[in-house]
Amino acid sequence: MTKPKSPQTALIHSDYTPPSGFSAFPTAVHHASTVLFDNVAAMRSRNWQDKTAYTYGLHGTPTSFTLEARLAEIEGGTYCILAPSGLAAIAMVDFALLKTGDDVLLPDNVYSPNRDLGNWLTRDFGITARYYDPTIGAAISGLIQPNTRLIWTEAPGSVSMEVPDIPAICKAAHDKGVLVALDNTWSAGIAIRAFDLGVDVVMQALTKYQSGGSDVLMGAIITRDQALNRRLEQAHMRLGFGISMDDAYLILRSLPTLKLRFDAHDANARQVATWLKARPEIGKVLHPAFADCPGHAEWKRDFTGAAGLFSVIFDAGYSEEQTDRFVDSLRLFKIGFSWGGSNSLCVPYRMQAMRENWSEPGQLLRLNIGLEDPLDLIDDLEQALGRLG
């Protein structure tokens, strides 16, 4: 007769196994730090990099493997690695592909934390980060040095909205053996086929449209090349970038409505932007789908849609104090960073402090158009404009 387990041991070692055959639409949430092996041979034979089996929670569970596979499929890639945030994903790319003595090129309109990271690499790691005009196109060839290893692109710039000529940059880079990474957050991976344009590495902040709830921080790196993916996986492991399986589930739950939500944001934003363009208080509307936005021709050629994010520049006659009053007077629009959620947002930017060569007069405000009725958003903007003074 088997000796009964003590109550304490029974709390840890249960004999119960749930019946097989359960099936449902949601992906199951598998939490784990420790992963169990059937025997020593199984433990020694598993390779955490090929993702044919499980080794440790940091490298994934069925939940994260499912999310990675789906994101890669949506983007048109083959491999995907998750990170705790968009910025963590950017850092993973840099530390995977750059070393002391290397050079990296970044667009002058790059996401500000990516600029800060580039400056940190220059100051403390002996990696030169240089900035280029985002509309440079094929002329970027003249900036590539023998030690240039990586070119970052962003389509469009997430504040000033210029759309780069991605195919031209990729051709110039590849002619000199340089890799190209794209921050593809604005299009959520569904409005541009980045790999077909020549991009080597795609980064997305899943915090935005993939989440859709303004409640998850996560990033993803997607590639098609296995050797390149192995380098990224090594950096992921060495940096210890784990993600929450509950957060992975939240992203998985939102993916079926991603395209519907993206299209709704797009339609709402174009309606609001069109109204703002006719207002005398607004000097410029920076929206890639508008013909006078820098890079519109590239957007029209390479993209199938726009997003809910665009910027406006007030007439130069309005002071920062006045435009700050406008932002503070908004009722439906809230003040906060990020985008892609249901709620509309507005953030003022001091562009001269952010950009090396910014010469546009007037105060710039970035708008995230959410899923509210656009007519209600227009009413809110109109009453706030009336308080400019």
Coordinates of C-alpha atoms in Angstrom, one line a residue:
M1 CA 0.0 0.0 0.0
T2 CA 1.4 3.4 -1.0
K3 CA 2.1 5.6 2.0
P4 CA -0.3 8.6 1.8
K5 CA 1.2 12.0 1.2
S6 CA 1.4 14.5 4.0
P7 CA -1.0 17.4 3.6
Q8 CA 1.9 19.8 2.7
T9 CA 3.2 17.5 0.0
A10 CA -0.3 16.9 -1.3
L11 CA -0.7 20.7 -1.7
I12 CA 2.3 20.6 -4.1
H13 CA 2.0 17.2 -5.8
S14 CA -1.5 16.5 -7.0
D15 CA -2.5 13.2 -8.7
Y16 CA -5.2 14.9 -10.7
T17 CA -4.8 15.4 -14.5
P18 CA -7.6 17.2 -16.3
P19 CA -9.3 15.2 -19.2
S20 CA -8.1 15.8 -22.7
G21 CA -10.3 17.1 -25.5
F22 CA -11.0 20.6 -24.3
S23 CA -11.3 23.1 -27.1
A24 CA -12.2 26.8 -27.2
F25 CA -11.5 29.9 -29.2
P26 CA -9.2 31.7 -26.7
T27 CA -5.6 30.6 -26.5
A28 CA -4.8 29.0 -23.1
V29 CA -2.6 31.0 -20.8
H30 CA 0.4 28.9 -19.8
H31 CA 2.4 30.5 -17.0
A32 CA 5.9 29.1 -16.2
S33 CA 9.3 29.9 -15.1
T34 CA 10.3 26.3 -14.5
V35 CA 9.6 24.0 -17.4
L36 CA 9.5 20.2 -16.6
F37 CA 11.3 17.5 -18.6
D38 CA 10.4 13.9 -18.8
N39 CA 14.0 12.8 -18.2
V40 CA 17.6 14.0 -18.3
A41 CA 18.0 13.0 -22.0
A42 CA 15.0 15.2 -22.9
M43 CA 16.5 18.1 -20.9
R44 CA 19.8 17.9 -22.6
S45 CA 18.4 17.5 -26.1
R46 CA 16.3 20.6 -26.1
N47 CA 17.5 23.7 -27.9
W48 CA 15.8 26.9 -26.7
Q49 CA 16.5 28.7 -29.9
D50 CA 14.7 26.4 -32.4
K51 CA 11.4 26.6 -30.5
T52 CA 10.4 23.0 -31.2
A53 CA 10.1 22.4 -27.5
Y54 CA 10.1 24.2 -24.2
T55 CA 13.1 24.8 -21.9
Y56 CA 12.4 27.8 -19.6
G57 CA 9.8 30.4 -19.1
L58 CA 12.0 33.2 -20.4
H59 CA 12.1 31.5 -23.8
G60 CA 8.4 31.0 -24.0
T61 CA 5.4 28.9 -23.3
P62 CA 2.6 27.7 -25.8
T63 CA 0.9 31.1 -25.2
S64 CA 3.9 33.3 -26.3
F65 CA 4.9 30.9 -29.1
T66 CA 1.3 31.3 -30.5
L67 CA 1.5 35.0 -30.3
E68 CA 4.9 35.1 -32.0
A69 CA 3.7 32.9 -34.8
R70 CA 0.6 35.0 -35.5
L71 CA 2.5 38.3 -35.4
A72 CA 5.1 36.9 -37.9
E73 CA 2.3 35.7 -40.2
I74 CA 0.5 39.1 -40.1
E75 CA 3.7 40.9 -40.9
G76 CA 4.7 38.5 -43.6
G77 CA 7.8 37.4 -41.7
T78 CA 9.0 34.0 -40.5
Y79 CA 10.4 34.5 -37.0
C80 CA 9.3 36.7 -34.1
I81 CA 10.7 37.5 -30.7
L82 CA 8.7 39.3 -28.0
A83 CA 10.1 42.0 -25.6
P84 CA 8.7 43.8 -22.6
S85 CA 8.1 47.0 -24.5
G86 CA 8.7 48.6 -27.9
L87 CA 11.8 50.3 -26.6
A88 CA 13.1 47.0 -25.2
A89 CA 12.7 45.6 -28.7
I90 CA 14.7 48.5 -30.2
A91 CA 17.4 47.9 -27.6
M92 CA 17.5 44.2 -28.4
V93 CA 18.1 45.0 -32.1
D94 CA 20.9 47.4 -31.3
F95 CA 22.7 45.1 -28.9
A96 CA 22.3 42.1 -31.2
L97 CA 23.7 43.9 -34.3
L98 CA 26.1 46.5 -33.0
K99 CA 29.4 46.4 -31.2
T100 CA 32.1 48.9 -30.1
G101 CA 33.5 50.7 -33.2
D102 CA 30.3 50.3 -35.3
D103 CA 28.1 53.0 -36.7
V104 CA 24.3 53.2 -36.8
L105 CA 22.2 55.7 -38.8
L106 CA 18.9 56.9 -37.4
P107 CA 16.3 59.3 -39.0
D108 CA 16.2 62.7 -37.5
N109 CA 12.5 62.2 -36.8
V110 CA 13.1 59.0 -34.9
Y111 CA 11.0 58.0 -31.8
S112 CA 12.6 60.1 -29.0
P113 CA 13.6 57.1 -26.7
N114 CA 15.3 55.6 -29.7
R115 CA 17.3 58.8 -30.1
D116 CA 18.1 58.7 -26.4
L117 CA 19.3 55.1 -26.8
G118 CA 21.5 56.1 -29.8
N119 CA 23.0 58.9 -27.8
W120 CA 23.7 56.5 -24.9
L121 CA 25.4 54.1 -27.3
T122 CA 27.6 56.9 -28.6
R123 CA 28.5 58.2 -25.1
D124 CA 29.1 54.9 -23.2
F125 CA 29.5 52.1 -25.7
G126 CA 31.8 53.4 -28.4
I127 CA 29.1 53.0 -31.1
T128 CA 28.6 56.1 -33.3
A129 CA 24.9 57.1 -33.8
R130 CA 24.4 59.6 -36.6
Y131 CA 21.1 61.2 -37.7
Y132 CA 19.9 61.7 -41.3
D133 CA 17.1 63.6 -43.0
P134 CA 14.2 61.2 -43.1
T135 CA 13.3 62.2 -46.7
I136 CA 16.9 61.5 -47.9
G137 CA 16.0 58.3 -49.9
A138 CA 18.7 56.8 -52.1
A139 CA 21.1 59.6 -51.2
I140 CA 21.6 57.9 -47.8
S141 CA 24.3 55.9 -49.7
G142 CA 26.6 58.9 -49.3
L143 CA 26.3 58.7 -45.5
I144 CA 27.2 55.0 -45.2
Q145 CA 30.7 54.4 -43.8
P146 CA 32.8 51.3 -43.8
N147 CA 31.8 50.7 -40.2
T148 CA 28.1 51.3 -40.7
R149 CA 26.2 48.2 -39.7
L150 CA 22.6 49.3 -39.3
I151 CA 20.1 51.9 -40.6
W152 CA 17.0 52.5 -38.6
T153 CA 13.9 53.8 -40.4
E154 CA 10.5 54.9 -39.1
A155 CA 7.5 55.1 -41.4
P156 CA 6.2 57.6 -40.8
G157 CA 8.0 59.5 -38.0
S158 CA 5.7 59.3 -35.0
V159 CA 5.6 63.0 -34.4
S160 CA 6.4 64.9 -37.6
M161 CA 5.0 62.3 -39.9
E162 CA 7.4 62.3 -42.8
V163 CA 7.3 59.0 -44.8
P164 CA 10.7 57.8 -46.0
D165 CA 11.5 56.0 -49.3
I166 CA 12.0 52.6 -47.7
P167 CA 12.8 50.7 -51.0
A168 CA 15.5 53.3 -51.9
I169 CA 17.1 53.2 -48.5
C170 CA 17.1 49.4 -48.4
K171 CA 18.7 49.2 -51.8
A172 CA 21.4 51.7 -50.9
A173 CA 22.0 49.9 -47.6
H174 CA 22.1 46.4 -49.1
D175 CA 24.5 47.5 -51.9
K176 CA 27.0 48.2 -49.1
G177 CA 26.1 45.2 -46.9
V178 CA 24.2 47.2 -44.3
L179 CA 21.0 46.0 -42.5
V180 CA 17.8 48.0 -42.4
A181 CA 15.4 48.0 -39.4
L182 CA 12.0 49.5 -39.6
D183 CA 9.9 50.8 -36.7
N184 CA 6.5 49.7 -38.1
T185 CA 4.4 50.6 -35.2
W186 CA 2.3 53.3 -37.0
S187 CA 0.9 50.8 -39.5
A188 CA 0.4 47.9 -37.0
G189 CA 2.1 45.6 -39.5
I190 CA -1.0 45.5 -41.7
A191 CA -0.7 48.7 -43.9
I192 CA 2.7 48.1 -45.4
R193 CA 4.5 44.9 -46.5
A194 CA 7.9 45.9 -45.1
F195 CA 9.8 42.8 -46.0
D196 CA 8.7 43.0 -49.6
L197 CA 10.2 46.5 -49.7
G198 CA 13.6 45.2 -48.6
V199 CA 13.5 45.6 -44.8
D200 CA 15.6 43.1 -42.8
V201 CA 14.2 43.6 -39.3
V202 CA 10.7 44.9 -38.3
M203 CA 10.0 46.3 -34.9
Q204 CA 6.5 46.9 -33.6
A205 CA 5.3 48.3 -30.3
L206 CA 2.4 46.0 -29.5
T207 CA 1.4 48.5 -26.9
K208 CA -0.5 50.3 -29.6
Y209 CA -3.0 48.9 -32.0
Q210 CA -2.3 45.2 -31.3
S211 CA -3.3 45.8 -27.7
G212 CA -6.0 48.3 -28.4
G213 CA -6.7 48.7 -24.7
S214 CA -4.0 51.2 -23.5
D215 CA -3.2 48.6 -20.9
V216 CA -0.3 46.4 -22.2
L217 CA 3.4 47.2 -22.7
M218 CA 5.1 44.8 -25.2
G219 CA 7.3 44.9 -28.3
A220 CA 8.1 42.5 -31.1
I221 CA 11.0 41.9 -33.5
I222 CA 10.1 40.1 -36.7
T223 CA 12.5 38.8 -39.4
R224 CA 12.6 36.4 -42.3
D225 CA 16.3 35.4 -42.1
Q226 CA 17.2 32.5 -39.8
A227 CA 20.8 33.6 -39.1
L228 CA 19.7 37.1 -38.3
N229 CA 17.0 35.8 -36.0
R230 CA 19.6 33.7 -34.1
R231 CA 21.6 36.8 -33.4
L232 CA 18.5 38.5 -32.1
E233 CA 17.6 35.5 -30.0
Q234 CA 21.0 35.6 -28.4
A235 CA 20.5 39.2 -27.4
H236 CA 17.1 38.4 -26.1
M237 CA 18.5 35.7 -23.9
R238 CA 21.4 37.7 -22.6
L239 CA 19.3 40.8 -21.8
G240 CA 16.7 38.6 -20.1
F241 CA 13.7 40.0 -21.8
G242 CA 10.7 38.1 -20.6
I243 CA 7.1 39.0 -21.1
S244 CA 3.9 38.2 -19.1
M245 CA 1.8 35.4 -20.5
D246 CA -1.3 37.3 -19.2
D247 CA -0.2 40.2 -21.4
A248 CA 0.4 37.9 -24.3
Y249 CA -3.1 36.6 -23.9
L250 CA -4.5 40.1 -24.0
I251 CA -2.7 40.8 -27.3
L252 CA -4.0 37.5 -28.7
R253 CA -7.5 38.4 -27.6
S254 CA -7.3 41.7 -29.5
L255 CA -5.8 40.4 -32.8
P256 CA -9.0 39.3 -34.4
T257 CA -10.4 42.9 -34.3
L258 CA -7.0 44.6 -35.2
K259 CA -7.9 45.4 -38.9
L260 CA -11.4 46.5 -38.1
R261 CA -10.1 48.9 -35.3
F262 CA -7.3 50.1 -37.5
D263 CA -9.6 51.0 -40.3
A264 CA -12.0 52.7 -38.0
H265 CA -9.2 54.8 -36.5
D266 CA -8.0 55.7 -40.0
A267 CA -11.5 56.8 -41.1
N268 CA -12.0 58.9 -38.0
A269 CA -8.6 60.5 -38.3
R270 CA -9.0 61.5 -41.9
Q271 CA -12.4 63.1 -41.1
V272 CA -11.0 65.1 -38.1
A273 CA -7.8 66.0 -40.0
T274 CA -9.9 67.3 -43.0
W275 CA -11.9 69.5 -40.6
L276 CA -8.7 70.9 -39.0
K277 CA -7.1 71.6 -42.3
A278 CA -9.8 74.1 -43.0
R279 CA -9.4 76.0 -39.7
P280 CA -7.6 79.3 -39.8
E281 CA -5.8 78.6 -36.5
I282 CA -4.0 75.6 -38.1
G283 CA -1.0 76.3 -40.3
K284 CA -0.4 72.7 -41.4
V285 CA -1.9 69.3 -41.0
L286 CA 0.8 66.5 -41.0
H287 CA -1.0 63.4 -42.1
P288 CA 0.7 61.0 -44.6
A289 CA -2.6 60.5 -46.6
F290 CA -2.7 64.3 -47.4
A291 CA -0.9 65.4 -50.5
D292 CA 1.1 68.2 -48.8
C293 CA 2.6 66.0 -46.1
P294 CA 6.3 65.2 -46.7
G295 CA 6.5 61.7 -48.1
H296 CA 2.9 61.5 -49.3
A297 CA 4.0 60.0 -52.6
E298 CA 5.9 57.2 -50.8
W299 CA 2.9 56.6 -48.5
K300 CA 0.6 56.3 -51.5
R301 CA 2.9 53.9 -53.2
D302 CA 3.8 51.7 -50.3
F303 CA 0.9 51.8 -47.9
T304 CA -2.7 50.5 -48.0
G305 CA -4.0 52.6 -45.2
A306 CA -3.2 55.2 -42.6
A307 CA -3.6 55.2 -38.9
G308 CA -5.3 57.3 -36.2
L309 CA -2.2 59.3 -35.5
F310 CA -1.3 62.6 -37.1
S311 CA 0.0 66.1 -36.1
V312 CA -1.0 69.7 -36.6
I313 CA 1.1 72.8 -36.5
F314 CA -0.7 75.9 -35.3
D315 CA -0.4 79.3 -37.1
A316 CA 2.9 80.9 -36.0
G317 CA 0.9 83.7 -34.5
Y318 CA -0.2 81.5 -31.6
S319 CA 2.2 81.2 -28.6
E320 CA 3.0 78.1 -26.6
E321 CA 0.9 79.5 -23.8
Q322 CA -2.1 79.7 -26.1
T323 CA -1.8 76.2 -27.5
D324 CA -1.2 74.8 -24.1
R325 CA -4.5 76.4 -23.1
F326 CA -6.1 74.8 -26.1
V327 CA -4.9 71.3 -25.0
D328 CA -6.0 71.9 -21.4
S329 CA -9.5 73.0 -22.7
L330 CA -10.1 69.7 -24.5
R331 CA -12.8 67.5 -22.9
L332 CA -12.9 64.3 -24.9
F333 CA -9.2 64.3 -25.8
K334 CA -7.0 63.4 -22.9
I335 CA -3.3 64.3 -22.4
G336 CA -1.1 61.3 -22.6
F337 CA 1.5 59.5 -24.7
S338 CA 1.1 56.4 -26.9
W339 CA -1.7 55.7 -29.3
G340 CA -3.9 52.9 -30.7
G341 CA -6.4 52.8 -27.9
S342 CA -10.1 53.7 -28.0
N343 CA -9.6 57.0 -26.4
S344 CA -8.4 60.1 -28.2
L345 CA -5.3 61.8 -27.0
C346 CA -3.4 65.1 -27.6
V347 CA 0.2 65.9 -26.7
P348 CA 2.1 69.2 -27.4
Y349 CA 5.8 68.8 -28.5
R350 CA 8.7 71.3 -28.4
M351 CA 10.2 70.3 -31.7
Q352 CA 13.3 72.6 -31.6
A353 CA 14.4 70.6 -28.5
M354 CA 13.7 67.2 -30.2
R355 CA 15.1 67.7 -33.7
E356 CA 18.5 68.9 -35.0
N357 CA 17.1 70.7 -38.0
W358 CA 13.6 71.7 -37.3
S359 CA 12.7 75.0 -38.8
E360 CA 8.9 75.0 -38.9
P361 CA 7.4 78.0 -37.1
G362 CA 4.3 77.3 -34.9
Q363 CA 3.5 74.9 -32.1
L364 CA 3.1 71.2 -33.0
L365 CA 0.5 69.1 -31.4
R366 CA 0.1 65.3 -32.0
L367 CA -3.4 63.9 -32.0
N368 CA -4.4 60.2 -31.6
I369 CA -7.9 59.8 -32.9
G370 CA -9.7 57.1 -31.0
L371 CA -13.0 55.3 -31.6
E372 CA -15.3 58.0 -30.5
D373 CA -17.8 59.6 -32.9
P374 CA -15.6 61.9 -35.0
L375 CA -18.3 64.6 -35.0
D376 CA -18.1 64.7 -31.2
L377 CA -14.3 65.0 -31.4
I378 CA -14.7 67.9 -33.9
D379 CA -17.1 69.6 -31.5
D380 CA -14.5 69.2 -28.7
L381 CA -11.7 70.6 -30.9
E382 CA -13.9 73.5 -31.9
Q383 CA -14.8 74.6 -28.4
A384 CA -11.1 74.3 -27.4
L385 CA -10.1 76.5 -30.4
G386 CA -12.5 79.1 -29.1
R387 CA -10.5 79.3 -25.9
L388 CA -7.1 80.1 -27.6
G389 CA -7.6 83.8 -26.8

